[in-house]
């Protein structure tokens, strides 16, 4: 792919190289390559589709760190048949969910899950909304626990996928009154969230604080409050 770029700076080559970097776990390098691939798009139909694949990958990268506004910007730019792609539908559902349009998001996720019933991301998405709405917690548990096992068996799952399911399970166990399991999952979802995913880490910290407050874990809450705040986040006042 690198040699090909010496001869042709086309979106197809940038798309290939970016996906290779993603498979190697080099997300920041992949993001840079994808962005470069959108600087010049020839008027060829195949290249326009390749550019849309790049936009879809960039949208997924941004969503993984909680930047859903920028994710939506890339999704809006996609004009090809990729709008029927399950990953595109999933990201559209995530944007709706983040905007608290839960029923619309759930309908999208359910439709996509029918096409791909073993898709861990979709299983997590449906299970999370069911948990959030406090409806059919039994189905939510089946979906989330199955998604967790699928991701664990995958060998080296994307960190964002793993932590997303962990966070969902933490909230499910909280609703079910399984406080020890909930605490383990919510702490893991926050602790293992990389510092550069600032917005997402801040949200999960808020979720953990709420869990400690509402379950009477005052000592844990005090310990959490005494820690250094996330950069850019004001320290909470008692």
mmCIF file of C-alpha atoms in Angstrom:
data_model
loop_
_atom_site.group_PDB
_atom_site.id
_atom_site.type_symbol
_atom_site.label_atom_id
_atom_site.label_comp_id
_atom_site.label_asym_id
_atom_site.label_seq_id
_atom_site.Cartn_x
_atom_site.Cartn_y
_atom_site.Cartn_z
ATOM 1 C CA UNK A 1 0.000 0.000 0.000
ATOM 2 C CA UNK A 2 2.833 2.416 0.829
ATOM 3 C CA UNK A 3 4.518 1.686 -2.514
ATOM 4 C CA UNK A 4 1.225 2.199 -4.321
ATOM 5 C CA UNK A 5 0.894 5.672 -2.771
ATOM 6 C CA UNK A 6 4.146 6.639 -4.522
ATOM 7 C CA UNK A 7 2.378 6.149 -7.854
ATOM 8 C CA UNK A 8 -1.209 7.106 -7.064
ATOM 9 C CA UNK A 9 -2.622 9.203 -4.220
ATOM 10 C CA UNK A 10 -6.116 7.777 -4.698
ATOM 11 C CA UNK A 11 -8.754 7.250 -1.963
ATOM 12 C CA UNK A 12 -8.689 3.497 -2.667
ATOM 13 C CA UNK A 13 -5.032 3.249 -1.646
ATOM 14 C CA UNK A 14 -5.504 5.472 1.405
ATOM 15 C CA UNK A 15 -8.533 3.371 2.403
ATOM 16 C CA UNK A 16 -6.495 0.163 2.136
ATOM 17 C CA UNK A 17 -3.557 1.538 4.113
ATOM 18 C CA UNK A 18 -5.837 3.009 6.794
ATOM 19 C CA UNK A 19 -7.640 -0.301 7.284
ATOM 20 C CA UNK A 20 -4.309 -2.125 7.603
ATOM 21 C CA UNK A 21 -3.238 0.338 10.288
ATOM 22 C CA UNK A 22 -6.540 -0.186 12.124
ATOM 23 C CA UNK A 23 -5.976 -3.951 12.090
ATOM 24 C CA UNK A 24 -2.548 -3.301 13.645
ATOM 25 C CA UNK A 25 -4.175 -1.227 16.385
ATOM 26 C CA UNK A 26 -2.611 2.025 15.151
ATOM 27 C CA UNK A 27 -5.754 4.149 15.354
ATOM 28 C CA UNK A 28 -4.124 7.598 15.339
ATOM 29 C CA UNK A 29 -1.972 6.756 12.319
ATOM 30 C CA UNK A 30 -5.014 5.297 10.540
ATOM 31 C CA UNK A 31 -7.015 8.446 11.263
ATOM 32 C CA UNK A 32 -4.269 10.619 9.761
ATOM 33 C CA UNK A 33 -4.080 8.455 6.625
ATOM 34 C CA UNK A 34 -7.877 8.474 6.199
ATOM 35 C CA UNK A 35 -7.943 12.277 6.491
ATOM 36 C CA UNK A 36 -5.203 12.569 3.847
ATOM 37 C CA UNK A 37 -7.224 10.303 1.577
ATOM 38 C CA UNK A 38 -10.063 12.811 1.459
ATOM 39 C CA UNK A 39 -7.891 15.732 0.333
ATOM 40 C CA UNK A 40 -8.093 14.809 -3.360
ATOM 41 C CA UNK A 41 -10.947 12.697 -4.752
ATOM 42 C CA UNK A 42 -10.843 11.971 -8.508
ATOM 43 C CA UNK A 43 -14.220 12.057 -10.348
ATOM 44 C CA UNK A 44 -14.135 8.284 -10.765
ATOM 45 C CA UNK A 45 -17.147 6.376 -9.341
ATOM 46 C CA UNK A 46 -14.944 3.764 -7.628
ATOM 47 C CA UNK A 47 -12.868 6.469 -6.005
ATOM 48 C CA UNK A 48 -15.990 8.223 -4.717
ATOM 49 C CA UNK A 49 -17.131 4.967 -3.088
ATOM 50 C CA UNK A 50 -13.628 4.528 -1.609
ATOM 51 C CA UNK A 51 -13.887 8.061 -0.213
ATOM 52 C CA UNK A 52 -17.197 7.113 1.416
ATOM 53 C CA UNK A 53 -15.531 4.053 2.976
ATOM 54 C CA UNK A 54 -12.913 6.410 4.408
ATOM 55 C CA UNK A 55 -15.668 8.656 5.804
ATOM 56 C CA UNK A 56 -17.359 5.628 7.384
ATOM 57 C CA UNK A 57 -14.090 4.555 9.020
ATOM 58 C CA UNK A 58 -13.456 8.070 10.315
ATOM 59 C CA UNK A 59 -17.005 8.225 11.687
ATOM 60 C CA UNK A 60 -16.422 4.931 13.519
ATOM 61 C CA UNK A 61 -13.095 6.128 14.977
ATOM 62 C CA UNK A 62 -14.692 9.337 16.249
ATOM 63 C CA UNK A 63 -17.677 7.485 17.710
ATOM 64 C CA UNK A 64 -15.349 5.114 19.563
ATOM 65 C CA UNK A 65 -13.968 8.041 21.565
ATOM 66 C CA UNK A 66 -17.330 9.743 22.083
ATOM 67 C CA UNK A 67 -17.051 12.481 19.401
ATOM 68 C CA UNK A 68 -20.522 11.954 17.972
ATOM 69 C CA UNK A 69 -20.937 15.436 16.496
ATOM 70 C CA UNK A 70 -17.934 14.924 14.219
ATOM 71 C CA UNK A 71 -19.059 11.359 13.563
ATOM 72 C CA UNK A 72 -22.390 12.681 12.295
ATOM 73 C CA UNK A 73 -20.637 15.179 10.011
ATOM 74 C CA UNK A 74 -18.866 12.350 8.176
ATOM 75 C CA UNK A 75 -22.026 10.232 7.989
ATOM 76 C CA UNK A 76 -23.912 13.115 6.352
ATOM 77 C CA UNK A 77 -21.256 13.292 3.616
ATOM 78 C CA UNK A 78 -21.795 9.665 2.545
ATOM 79 C CA UNK A 79 -23.854 9.432 -0.643
ATOM 80 C CA UNK A 80 -23.115 5.941 -2.008
ATOM 81 C CA UNK A 81 -24.674 2.519 -1.398
ATOM 82 C CA UNK A 82 -22.686 2.409 1.858
ATOM 83 C CA UNK A 83 -25.760 4.008 3.455
ATOM 84 C CA UNK A 84 -27.176 0.451 3.452
ATOM 85 C CA UNK A 85 -24.096 -0.902 5.233
ATOM 86 C CA UNK A 86 -24.737 -2.283 8.731
ATOM 87 C CA UNK A 87 -21.853 -0.241 10.164
ATOM 88 C CA UNK A 88 -23.427 2.926 8.737
ATOM 89 C CA UNK A 89 -26.819 1.998 10.217
ATOM 90 C CA UNK A 90 -25.189 1.229 13.568
ATOM 91 C CA UNK A 91 -23.457 4.620 13.692
ATOM 92 C CA UNK A 92 -26.661 6.407 12.692
ATOM 93 C CA UNK A 93 -28.382 4.645 15.571
ATOM 94 C CA UNK A 94 -25.609 5.668 17.945
ATOM 95 C CA UNK A 95 -26.003 9.320 16.935
ATOM 96 C CA UNK A 96 -29.771 9.107 17.533
ATOM 97 C CA UNK A 97 -29.182 7.448 20.904
ATOM 98 C CA UNK A 98 -26.732 10.150 21.962
ATOM 99 C CA UNK A 99 -29.370 12.735 21.063
ATOM 100 C CA UNK A 100 -31.783 10.834 23.356
ATOM 101 C CA UNK A 101 -33.951 9.687 20.446
ATOM 102 C CA UNK A 102 -33.957 6.226 21.934
ATOM 103 C CA UNK A 103 -37.002 4.749 20.219
ATOM 104 C CA UNK A 104 -35.760 5.755 16.763
ATOM 105 C CA UNK A 105 -32.328 4.385 17.584
ATOM 106 C CA UNK A 106 -33.790 1.131 18.882
ATOM 107 C CA UNK A 107 -35.786 0.620 15.684
ATOM 108 C CA UNK A 108 -32.621 1.021 13.603
ATOM 109 C CA UNK A 109 -30.618 -1.326 15.823
ATOM 110 C CA UNK A 110 -33.361 -3.973 15.845
ATOM 111 C CA UNK A 111 -33.643 -3.880 12.035
ATOM 112 C CA UNK A 112 -29.888 -4.271 11.655
ATOM 113 C CA UNK A 113 -29.748 -7.025 14.293
ATOM 114 C CA UNK A 114 -32.251 -9.068 12.275
ATOM 115 C CA UNK A 115 -29.751 -9.050 9.383
ATOM 116 C CA UNK A 116 -26.733 -9.797 11.589
ATOM 117 C CA UNK A 117 -27.922 -11.507 14.812
ATOM 118 C CA UNK A 118 -24.385 -12.254 16.085
ATOM 119 C CA UNK A 119 -23.119 -8.690 15.740
ATOM 120 C CA UNK A 120 -21.831 -7.828 19.220
ATOM 121 C CA UNK A 121 -22.072 -4.066 18.660
ATOM 122 C CA UNK A 122 -25.745 -4.319 17.704
ATOM 123 C CA UNK A 123 -26.471 -6.698 20.577
ATOM 124 C CA UNK A 124 -24.873 -4.220 22.952
ATOM 125 C CA UNK A 125 -26.779 -1.278 21.452
ATOM 126 C CA UNK A 126 -30.173 -2.959 21.800
ATOM 127 C CA UNK A 127 -29.360 -4.260 25.278
ATOM 128 C CA UNK A 128 -28.188 -0.856 26.462
ATOM 129 C CA UNK A 129 -31.361 0.946 25.334
ATOM 130 C CA UNK A 130 -33.585 -1.744 26.873
ATOM 131 C CA UNK A 131 -31.652 -1.265 30.118
ATOM 132 C CA UNK A 132 -31.917 2.503 29.892
ATOM 133 C CA UNK A 133 -35.676 2.308 29.348
ATOM 134 C CA UNK A 134 -35.978 -0.337 32.084
ATOM 135 C CA UNK A 135 -37.958 -2.582 29.737
ATOM 136 C CA UNK A 136 -37.354 -6.292 29.169
ATOM 137 C CA UNK A 137 -34.244 -6.538 31.338
ATOM 138 C CA UNK A 138 -34.183 -10.299 30.786
ATOM 139 C CA UNK A 139 -33.659 -9.839 27.036
ATOM 140 C CA UNK A 140 -31.174 -7.049 27.729
ATOM 141 C CA UNK A 141 -29.175 -9.420 29.939
ATOM 142 C CA UNK A 142 -29.169 -12.169 27.299
ATOM 143 C CA UNK A 143 -27.992 -9.762 24.616
ATOM 144 C CA UNK A 144 -25.320 -8.028 26.688
ATOM 145 C CA UNK A 145 -23.867 -11.177 28.227
ATOM 146 C CA UNK A 146 -23.774 -12.847 24.801
ATOM 147 C CA UNK A 147 -22.101 -9.773 23.287
ATOM 148 C CA UNK A 148 -19.518 -9.819 26.095
ATOM 149 C CA UNK A 149 -18.656 -13.471 25.385
ATOM 150 C CA UNK A 150 -18.473 -12.905 21.611
ATOM 151 C CA UNK A 151 -16.080 -9.984 22.074
ATOM 152 C CA UNK A 152 -13.901 -11.895 24.560
ATOM 153 C CA UNK A 153 -13.667 -14.875 22.189
ATOM 154 C CA UNK A 154 -12.607 -12.639 19.297
ATOM 155 C CA UNK A 155 -9.002 -12.594 20.569
ATOM 156 C CA UNK A 156 -7.971 -8.948 20.326
ATOM 157 C CA UNK A 157 -11.219 -6.972 20.228
ATOM 158 C CA UNK A 158 -11.205 -3.198 19.702
ATOM 159 C CA UNK A 159 -10.858 -1.585 23.122
ATOM 160 C CA UNK A 160 -13.859 0.660 22.452
ATOM 161 C CA UNK A 161 -16.137 -2.341 21.748
ATOM 162 C CA UNK A 162 -15.006 -4.196 24.858
ATOM 163 C CA UNK A 163 -15.410 -1.220 27.193
ATOM 164 C CA UNK A 164 -18.775 -0.301 25.684
ATOM 165 C CA UNK A 165 -20.202 -3.727 26.532
ATOM 166 C CA UNK A 166 -18.574 -3.619 29.974
ATOM 167 C CA UNK A 167 -20.226 -0.241 30.630
ATOM 168 C CA UNK A 168 -23.615 -1.537 29.445
ATOM 169 C CA UNK A 169 -23.345 -4.603 31.677
ATOM 170 C CA UNK A 170 -22.454 -2.409 34.634
ATOM 171 C CA UNK A 171 -25.654 -0.418 34.208
ATOM 172 C CA UNK A 172 -27.704 -3.580 33.685
ATOM 173 C CA UNK A 173 -26.365 -5.195 36.874
ATOM 174 C CA UNK A 174 -27.086 -1.938 38.714
ATOM 175 C CA UNK A 175 -30.718 -2.115 37.607
ATOM 176 C CA UNK A 176 -30.847 -5.771 38.644
ATOM 177 C CA UNK A 177 -29.450 -5.015 42.106
ATOM 178 C CA UNK A 178 -26.228 -6.961 41.487
ATOM 179 C CA UNK A 179 -24.112 -4.232 43.035
ATOM 180 C CA UNK A 180 -20.789 -6.076 43.289
ATOM 181 C CA UNK A 181 -20.895 -7.020 39.604
ATOM 182 C CA UNK A 182 -22.107 -3.540 38.655
ATOM 183 C CA UNK A 183 -19.265 -1.889 40.558
ATOM 184 C CA UNK A 184 -16.643 -4.100 38.919
ATOM 185 C CA UNK A 185 -17.933 -3.335 35.419
ATOM 186 C CA UNK A 186 -18.456 0.411 35.891
ATOM 187 C CA UNK A 187 -15.018 0.839 37.450
ATOM 188 C CA UNK A 188 -13.428 -1.116 34.605
ATOM 189 C CA UNK A 189 -15.294 0.928 31.962
ATOM 190 C CA UNK A 190 -13.878 4.121 33.471
ATOM 191 C CA UNK A 191 -10.386 2.989 34.544
ATOM 192 C CA UNK A 192 -9.479 1.386 31.213
ATOM 193 C CA UNK A 193 -10.863 4.233 29.095
ATOM 194 C CA UNK A 194 -7.805 5.955 27.535
ATOM 195 C CA UNK A 195 -7.139 9.531 28.742
ATOM 196 C CA UNK A 196 -7.325 10.899 25.190
ATOM 197 C CA UNK A 197 -10.967 9.756 24.965
ATOM 198 C CA UNK A 198 -11.646 12.721 27.202
ATOM 199 C CA UNK A 199 -15.381 13.169 26.647
ATOM 200 C CA UNK A 200 -16.181 9.479 27.007
ATOM 201 C CA UNK A 201 -13.970 9.095 30.086
ATOM 202 C CA UNK A 202 -15.677 12.086 31.703
ATOM 203 C CA UNK A 203 -19.124 10.613 31.037
ATOM 204 C CA UNK A 204 -18.152 7.271 32.535
ATOM 205 C CA UNK A 205 -16.685 9.011 35.555
ATOM 206 C CA UNK A 206 -20.019 10.791 36.076
ATOM 207 C CA UNK A 207 -21.812 7.449 35.752
ATOM 208 C CA UNK A 208 -19.540 5.878 38.366
ATOM 209 C CA UNK A 209 -20.060 8.809 40.749
ATOM 210 C CA UNK A 210 -23.821 8.453 40.396
ATOM 211 C CA UNK A 211 -23.571 4.728 41.104
ATOM 212 C CA UNK A 212 -21.558 5.340 44.288
ATOM 213 C CA UNK A 213 -23.999 8.027 45.481
ATOM 214 C CA UNK A 214 -27.187 6.089 44.844
ATOM 215 C CA UNK A 215 -25.865 2.854 46.344
ATOM 216 C CA UNK A 216 -24.482 4.503 49.490
ATOM 217 C CA UNK A 217 -20.816 3.828 48.725
ATOM 218 C CA UNK A 218 -19.674 7.049 50.418
ATOM 219 C CA UNK A 219 -16.097 5.999 51.066
ATOM 220 C CA UNK A 220 -15.615 5.032 47.418
ATOM 221 C CA UNK A 221 -17.175 8.332 46.341
ATOM 222 C CA UNK A 222 -14.837 10.327 48.586
ATOM 223 C CA UNK A 223 -11.856 8.409 47.215
ATOM 224 C CA UNK A 224 -13.001 9.146 43.674
ATOM 225 C CA UNK A 225 -13.507 12.845 44.449
ATOM 226 C CA UNK A 226 -9.966 13.117 45.821
ATOM 227 C CA UNK A 227 -8.405 11.944 42.587
ATOM 228 C CA UNK A 228 -7.048 14.342 39.977
ATOM 229 C CA UNK A 229 -9.793 15.553 37.635
ATOM 230 C CA UNK A 230 -9.738 14.723 33.957
ATOM 231 C CA UNK A 231 -8.003 17.519 31.992
ATOM 232 C CA UNK A 232 -10.567 20.124 31.020
ATOM 233 C CA UNK A 233 -13.085 18.914 33.611
ATOM 234 C CA UNK A 234 -13.689 21.039 36.735
ATOM 235 C CA UNK A 235 -13.386 19.266 40.059
ATOM 236 C CA UNK A 236 -16.830 18.537 41.462
ATOM 237 C CA UNK A 237 -17.803 20.583 44.508
ATOM 238 C CA UNK A 238 -19.531 18.992 47.498
#
